[in-house]
PDB file of C-alpha atoms in Angstrom:
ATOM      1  CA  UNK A   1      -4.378 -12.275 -10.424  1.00 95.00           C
ATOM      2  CA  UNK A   2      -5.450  -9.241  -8.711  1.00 98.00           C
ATOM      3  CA  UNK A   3      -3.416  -7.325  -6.013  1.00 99.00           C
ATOM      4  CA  UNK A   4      -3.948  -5.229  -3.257  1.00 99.00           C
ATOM      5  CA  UNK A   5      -1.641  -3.391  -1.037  1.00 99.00           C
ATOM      6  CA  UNK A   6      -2.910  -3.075   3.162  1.00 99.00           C
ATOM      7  CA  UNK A   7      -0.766  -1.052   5.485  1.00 98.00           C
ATOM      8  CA  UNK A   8      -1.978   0.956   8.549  1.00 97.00           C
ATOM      9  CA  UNK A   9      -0.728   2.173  11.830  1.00 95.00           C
ATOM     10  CA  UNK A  10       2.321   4.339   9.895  1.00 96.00           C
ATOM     11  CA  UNK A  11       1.796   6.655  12.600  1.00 94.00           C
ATOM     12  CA  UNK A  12       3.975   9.562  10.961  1.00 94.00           C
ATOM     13  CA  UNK A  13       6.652   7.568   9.198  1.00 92.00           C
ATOM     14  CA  UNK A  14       6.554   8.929   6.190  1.00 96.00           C
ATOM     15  CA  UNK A  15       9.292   7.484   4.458  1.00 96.00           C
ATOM     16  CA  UNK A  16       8.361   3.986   4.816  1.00 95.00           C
ATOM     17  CA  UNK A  17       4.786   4.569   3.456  1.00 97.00           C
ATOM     18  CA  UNK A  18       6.610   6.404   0.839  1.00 97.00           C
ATOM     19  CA  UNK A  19       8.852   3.478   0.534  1.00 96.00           C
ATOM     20  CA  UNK A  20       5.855   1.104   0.175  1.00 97.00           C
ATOM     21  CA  UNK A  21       4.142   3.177  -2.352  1.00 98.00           C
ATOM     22  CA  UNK A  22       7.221   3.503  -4.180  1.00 97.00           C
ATOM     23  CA  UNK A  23       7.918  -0.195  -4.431  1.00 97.00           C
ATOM     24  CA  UNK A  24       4.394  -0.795  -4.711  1.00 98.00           C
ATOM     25  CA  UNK A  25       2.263   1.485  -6.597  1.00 97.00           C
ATOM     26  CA  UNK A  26       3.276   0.269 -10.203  1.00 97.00           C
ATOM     27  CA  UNK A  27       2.583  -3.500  -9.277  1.00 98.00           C
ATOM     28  CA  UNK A  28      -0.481  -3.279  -7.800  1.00 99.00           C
ATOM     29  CA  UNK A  29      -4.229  -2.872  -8.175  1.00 99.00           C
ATOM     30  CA  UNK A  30      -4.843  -0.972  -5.152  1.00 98.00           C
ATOM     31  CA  UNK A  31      -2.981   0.627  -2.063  1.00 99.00           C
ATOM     32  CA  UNK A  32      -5.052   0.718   0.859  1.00 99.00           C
ATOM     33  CA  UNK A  33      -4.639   2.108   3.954  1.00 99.00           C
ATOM     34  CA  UNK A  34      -6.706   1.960   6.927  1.00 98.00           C
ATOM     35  CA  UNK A  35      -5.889   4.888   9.175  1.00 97.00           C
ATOM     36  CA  UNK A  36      -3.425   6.357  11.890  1.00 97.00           C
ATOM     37  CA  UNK A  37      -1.084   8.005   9.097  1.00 97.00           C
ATOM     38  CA  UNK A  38      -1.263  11.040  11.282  1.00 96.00           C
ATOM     39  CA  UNK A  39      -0.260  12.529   7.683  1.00 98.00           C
ATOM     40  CA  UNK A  40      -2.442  15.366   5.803  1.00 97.00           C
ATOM     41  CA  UNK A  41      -5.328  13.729   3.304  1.00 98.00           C
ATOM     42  CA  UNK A  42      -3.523  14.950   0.943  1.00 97.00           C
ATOM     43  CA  UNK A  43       0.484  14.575   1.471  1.00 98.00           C
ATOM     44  CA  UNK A  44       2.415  13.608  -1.549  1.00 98.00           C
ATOM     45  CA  UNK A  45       2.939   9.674   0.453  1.00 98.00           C
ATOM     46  CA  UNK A  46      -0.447   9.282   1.017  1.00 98.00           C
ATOM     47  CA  UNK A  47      -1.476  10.266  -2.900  1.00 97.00           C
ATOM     48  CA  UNK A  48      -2.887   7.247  -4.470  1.00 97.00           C
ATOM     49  CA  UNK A  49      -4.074   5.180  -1.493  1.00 98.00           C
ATOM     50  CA  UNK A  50      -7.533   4.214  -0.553  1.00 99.00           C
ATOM     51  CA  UNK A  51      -7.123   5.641   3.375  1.00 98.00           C
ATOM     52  CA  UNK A  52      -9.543   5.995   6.050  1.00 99.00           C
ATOM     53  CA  UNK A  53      -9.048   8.445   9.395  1.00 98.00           C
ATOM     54  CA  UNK A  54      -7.729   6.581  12.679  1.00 97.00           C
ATOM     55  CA  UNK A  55      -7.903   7.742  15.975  1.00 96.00           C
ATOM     56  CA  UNK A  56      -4.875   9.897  15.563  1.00 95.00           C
ATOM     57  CA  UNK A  57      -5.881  11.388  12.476  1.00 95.00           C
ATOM     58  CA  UNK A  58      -6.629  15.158  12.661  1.00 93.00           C
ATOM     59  CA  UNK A  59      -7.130  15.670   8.926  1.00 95.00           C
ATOM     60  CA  UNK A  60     -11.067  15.860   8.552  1.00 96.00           C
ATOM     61  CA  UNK A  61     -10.799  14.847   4.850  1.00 97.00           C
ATOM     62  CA  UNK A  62     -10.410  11.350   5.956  1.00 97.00           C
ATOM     63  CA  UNK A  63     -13.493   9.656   5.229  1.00 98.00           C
ATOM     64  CA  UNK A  64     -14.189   7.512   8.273  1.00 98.00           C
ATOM     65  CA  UNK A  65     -14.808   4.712   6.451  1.00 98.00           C
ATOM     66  CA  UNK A  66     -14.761   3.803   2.485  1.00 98.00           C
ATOM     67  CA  UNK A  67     -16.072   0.875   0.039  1.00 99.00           C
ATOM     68  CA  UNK A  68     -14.695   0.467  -2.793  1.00 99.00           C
ATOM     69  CA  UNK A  69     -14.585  -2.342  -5.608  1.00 99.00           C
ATOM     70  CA  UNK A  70     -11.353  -3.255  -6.674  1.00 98.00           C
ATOM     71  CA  UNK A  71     -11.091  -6.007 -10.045  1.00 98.00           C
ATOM     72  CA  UNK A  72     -14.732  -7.241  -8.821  1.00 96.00           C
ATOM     73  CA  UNK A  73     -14.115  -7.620  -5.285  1.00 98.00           C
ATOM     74  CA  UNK A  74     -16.028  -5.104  -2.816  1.00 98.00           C
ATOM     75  CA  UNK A  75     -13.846  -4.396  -0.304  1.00 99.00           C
ATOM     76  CA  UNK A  76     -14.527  -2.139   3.279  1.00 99.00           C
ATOM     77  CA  UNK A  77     -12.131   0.004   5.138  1.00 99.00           C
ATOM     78  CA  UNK A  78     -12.095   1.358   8.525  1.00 98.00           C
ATOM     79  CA  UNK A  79      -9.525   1.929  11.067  1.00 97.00           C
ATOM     80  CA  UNK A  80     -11.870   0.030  13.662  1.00 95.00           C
ATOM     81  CA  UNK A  81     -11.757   2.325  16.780  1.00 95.00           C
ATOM     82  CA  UNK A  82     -15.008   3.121  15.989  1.00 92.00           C
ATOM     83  CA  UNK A  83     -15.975  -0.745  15.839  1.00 92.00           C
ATOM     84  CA  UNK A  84     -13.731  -2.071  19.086  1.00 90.00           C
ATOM     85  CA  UNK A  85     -12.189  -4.506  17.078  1.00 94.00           C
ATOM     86  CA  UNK A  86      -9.524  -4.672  19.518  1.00 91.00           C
ATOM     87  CA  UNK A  87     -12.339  -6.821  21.623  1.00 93.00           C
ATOM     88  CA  UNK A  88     -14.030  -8.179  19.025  1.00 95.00           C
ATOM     89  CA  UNK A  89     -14.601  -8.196  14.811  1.00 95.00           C
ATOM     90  CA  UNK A  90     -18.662  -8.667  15.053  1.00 96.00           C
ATOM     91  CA  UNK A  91     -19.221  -4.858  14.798  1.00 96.00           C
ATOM     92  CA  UNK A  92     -17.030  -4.405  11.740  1.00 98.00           C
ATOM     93  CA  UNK A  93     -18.114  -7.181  10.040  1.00 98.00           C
ATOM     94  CA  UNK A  94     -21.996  -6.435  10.280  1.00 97.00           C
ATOM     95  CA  UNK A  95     -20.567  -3.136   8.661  1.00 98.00           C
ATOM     96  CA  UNK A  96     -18.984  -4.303   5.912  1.00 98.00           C
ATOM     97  CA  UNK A  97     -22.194  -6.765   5.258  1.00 98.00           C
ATOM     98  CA  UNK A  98     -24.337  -3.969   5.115  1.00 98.00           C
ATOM     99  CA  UNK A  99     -21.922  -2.676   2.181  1.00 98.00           C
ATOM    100  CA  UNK A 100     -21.771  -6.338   0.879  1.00 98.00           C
ATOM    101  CA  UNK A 101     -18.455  -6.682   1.052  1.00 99.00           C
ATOM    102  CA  UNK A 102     -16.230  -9.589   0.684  1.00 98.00           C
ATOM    103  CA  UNK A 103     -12.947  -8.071   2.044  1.00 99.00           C
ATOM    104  CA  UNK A 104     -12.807  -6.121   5.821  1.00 99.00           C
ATOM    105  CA  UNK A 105      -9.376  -4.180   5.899  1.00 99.00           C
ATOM    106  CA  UNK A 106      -8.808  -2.264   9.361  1.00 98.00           C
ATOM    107  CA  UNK A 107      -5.646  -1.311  11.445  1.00 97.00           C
ATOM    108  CA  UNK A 108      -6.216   0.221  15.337  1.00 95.00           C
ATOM    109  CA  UNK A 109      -5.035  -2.779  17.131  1.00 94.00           C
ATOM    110  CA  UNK A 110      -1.783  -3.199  15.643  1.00 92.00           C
ATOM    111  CA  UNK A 111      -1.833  -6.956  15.424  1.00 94.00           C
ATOM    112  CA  UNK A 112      -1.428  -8.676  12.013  1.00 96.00           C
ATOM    113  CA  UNK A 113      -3.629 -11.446  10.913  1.00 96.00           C
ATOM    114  CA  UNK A 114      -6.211 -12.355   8.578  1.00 98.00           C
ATOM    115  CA  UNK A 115      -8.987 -14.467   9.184  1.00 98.00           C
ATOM    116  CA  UNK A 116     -12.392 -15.842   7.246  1.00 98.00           C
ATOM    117  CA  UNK A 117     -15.564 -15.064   9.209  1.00 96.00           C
ATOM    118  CA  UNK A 118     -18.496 -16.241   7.306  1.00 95.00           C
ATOM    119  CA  UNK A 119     -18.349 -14.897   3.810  1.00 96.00           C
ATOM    120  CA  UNK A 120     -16.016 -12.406   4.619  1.00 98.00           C
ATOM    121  CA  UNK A 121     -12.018 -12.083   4.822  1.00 98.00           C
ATOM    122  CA  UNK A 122     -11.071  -9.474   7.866  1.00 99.00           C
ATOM    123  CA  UNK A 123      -7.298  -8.187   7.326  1.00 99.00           C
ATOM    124  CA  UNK A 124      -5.261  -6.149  10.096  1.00 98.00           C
ATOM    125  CA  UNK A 125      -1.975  -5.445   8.049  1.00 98.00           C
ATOM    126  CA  UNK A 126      -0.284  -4.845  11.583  1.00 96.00           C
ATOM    127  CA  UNK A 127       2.070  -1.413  12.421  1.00 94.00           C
ATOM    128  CA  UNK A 128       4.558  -0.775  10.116  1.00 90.00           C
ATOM    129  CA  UNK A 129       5.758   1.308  13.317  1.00 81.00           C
ATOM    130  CA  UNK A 130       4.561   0.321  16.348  1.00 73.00           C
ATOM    131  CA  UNK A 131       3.822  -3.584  16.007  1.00 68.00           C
ATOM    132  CA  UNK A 132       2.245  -5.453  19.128  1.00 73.00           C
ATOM    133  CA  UNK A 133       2.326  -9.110  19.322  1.00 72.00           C
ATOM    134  CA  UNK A 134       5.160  -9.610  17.222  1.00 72.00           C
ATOM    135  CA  UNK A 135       8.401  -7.489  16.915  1.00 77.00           C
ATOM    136  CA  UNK A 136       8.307  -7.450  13.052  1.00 85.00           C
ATOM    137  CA  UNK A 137       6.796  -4.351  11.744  1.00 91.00           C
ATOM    138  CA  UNK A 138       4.078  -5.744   9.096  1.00 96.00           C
ATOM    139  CA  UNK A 139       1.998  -4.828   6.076  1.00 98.00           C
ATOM    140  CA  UNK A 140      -0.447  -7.066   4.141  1.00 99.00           C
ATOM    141  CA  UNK A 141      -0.207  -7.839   0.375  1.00 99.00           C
ATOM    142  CA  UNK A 142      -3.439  -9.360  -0.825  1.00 99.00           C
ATOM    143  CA  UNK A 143      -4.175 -11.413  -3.861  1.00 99.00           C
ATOM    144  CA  UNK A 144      -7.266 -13.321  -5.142  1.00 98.00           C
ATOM    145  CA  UNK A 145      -8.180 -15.903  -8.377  1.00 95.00           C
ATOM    146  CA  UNK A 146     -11.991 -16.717  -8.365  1.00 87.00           C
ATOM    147  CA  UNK A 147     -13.020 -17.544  -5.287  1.00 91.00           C
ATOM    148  CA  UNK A 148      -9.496 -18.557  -3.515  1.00 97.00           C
ATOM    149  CA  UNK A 149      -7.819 -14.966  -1.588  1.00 98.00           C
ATOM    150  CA  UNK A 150      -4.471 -15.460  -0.408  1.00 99.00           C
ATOM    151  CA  UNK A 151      -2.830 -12.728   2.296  1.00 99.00           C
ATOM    152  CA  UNK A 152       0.883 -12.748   2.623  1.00 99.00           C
ATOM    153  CA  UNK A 153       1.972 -10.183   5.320  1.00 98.00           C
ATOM    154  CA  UNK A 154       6.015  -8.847   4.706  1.00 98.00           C
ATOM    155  CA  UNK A 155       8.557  -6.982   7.020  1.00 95.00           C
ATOM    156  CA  UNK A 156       9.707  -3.211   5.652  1.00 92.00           C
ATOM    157  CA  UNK A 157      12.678  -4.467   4.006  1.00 92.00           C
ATOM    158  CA  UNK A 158      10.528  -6.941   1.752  1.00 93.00           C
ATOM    159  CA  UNK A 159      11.203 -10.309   3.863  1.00 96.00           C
ATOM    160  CA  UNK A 160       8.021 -12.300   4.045  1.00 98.00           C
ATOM    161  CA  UNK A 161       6.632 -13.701   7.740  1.00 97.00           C
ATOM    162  CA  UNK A 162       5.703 -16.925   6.509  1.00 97.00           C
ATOM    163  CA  UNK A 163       4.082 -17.668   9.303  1.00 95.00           C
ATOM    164  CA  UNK A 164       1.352 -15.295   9.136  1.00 96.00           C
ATOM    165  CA  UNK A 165       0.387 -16.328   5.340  1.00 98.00           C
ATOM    166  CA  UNK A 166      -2.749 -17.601   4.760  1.00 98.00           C
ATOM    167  CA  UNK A 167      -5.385 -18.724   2.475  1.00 98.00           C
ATOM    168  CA  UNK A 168      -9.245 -18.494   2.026  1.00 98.00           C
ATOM    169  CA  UNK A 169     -11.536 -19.862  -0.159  1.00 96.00           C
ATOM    170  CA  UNK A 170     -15.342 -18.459  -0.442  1.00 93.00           C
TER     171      UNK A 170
END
């Protein structure tokens, strides 16, 4: 079953996205993440994942948005200041149809949750700094079998929030 990593919103903690890639990056398909590092393109942490520039991102080698295929899913990334998904996901979504993709990965709001719109499966991993809406600071693991995607979202020191966890079929 493929697996994707989502974090976002790191906003300079470099240890914990180290941390993630380091528990991570050998179980994985893909590490994604979807902007507001406020690291270099090319830091040793950031080495490896799919990553998109947020609004705090100074580094222009930060493509300001990417699609990418991952184990026959299409998948689009973008932090989402650029889309106001803090008001609403239309903008983003349109986006990623354009691209045909089935996954929409973005950050900029800080606010975990997945949801299906249409065809499409919209993930905000949350902050793994500065969370709003909840106090736990989140990231997104992703997995998919056919047409069923399943999004379980998990605190920094690996415990899941069960609450968030969801499931999609297309």
């Amino acid at each position: 079953m493929p697996t994707v990593l989502i974090t976002s919103d790191s906003h300079g903690f470099t240890d914990e996205v180290q941390q993630l890639k380091d528990q991570y990056q050998d179980k994985v398909d893909g590490m994604i993440h979807c902007g507001d590092s406020e690291l270099d393109y090319n830091h040793p942490a950031m080495v490896d994942f799919l990553k998109v520039t947020g609004n705090c991102d100074y580094d222009s080698e930060y493509p300001e948005d990417l699609t990418v295929d991952i184990k026959g899913t299409r998948f689009f990334v973008a932090h989402g200041h650029h889309h106001n998904v803090k008001m609403t996901l239309d903008p983003i979504t349109y986006q990623a149809s354009e691209q045909q993709a089935t996954v929409v990965c973005h950050g900029h709001s800080h606010l975990a949750h997945a949801t299906k719109m249409g065809d499409q499966i919209v993930i905000n991993p949350g902050s793994i700094r500065l969370p709003r809406g909840r106090r736990e600071e989140t990231y997104a693991i992703l997995s998919w079998d056919d047409h069923t995607y399943k999004i379980n979202f998990y605190q920094l020191n690996g415990k899941e929030v069960k609450e968030l966890a969801t499931e999609y079929t297309l």
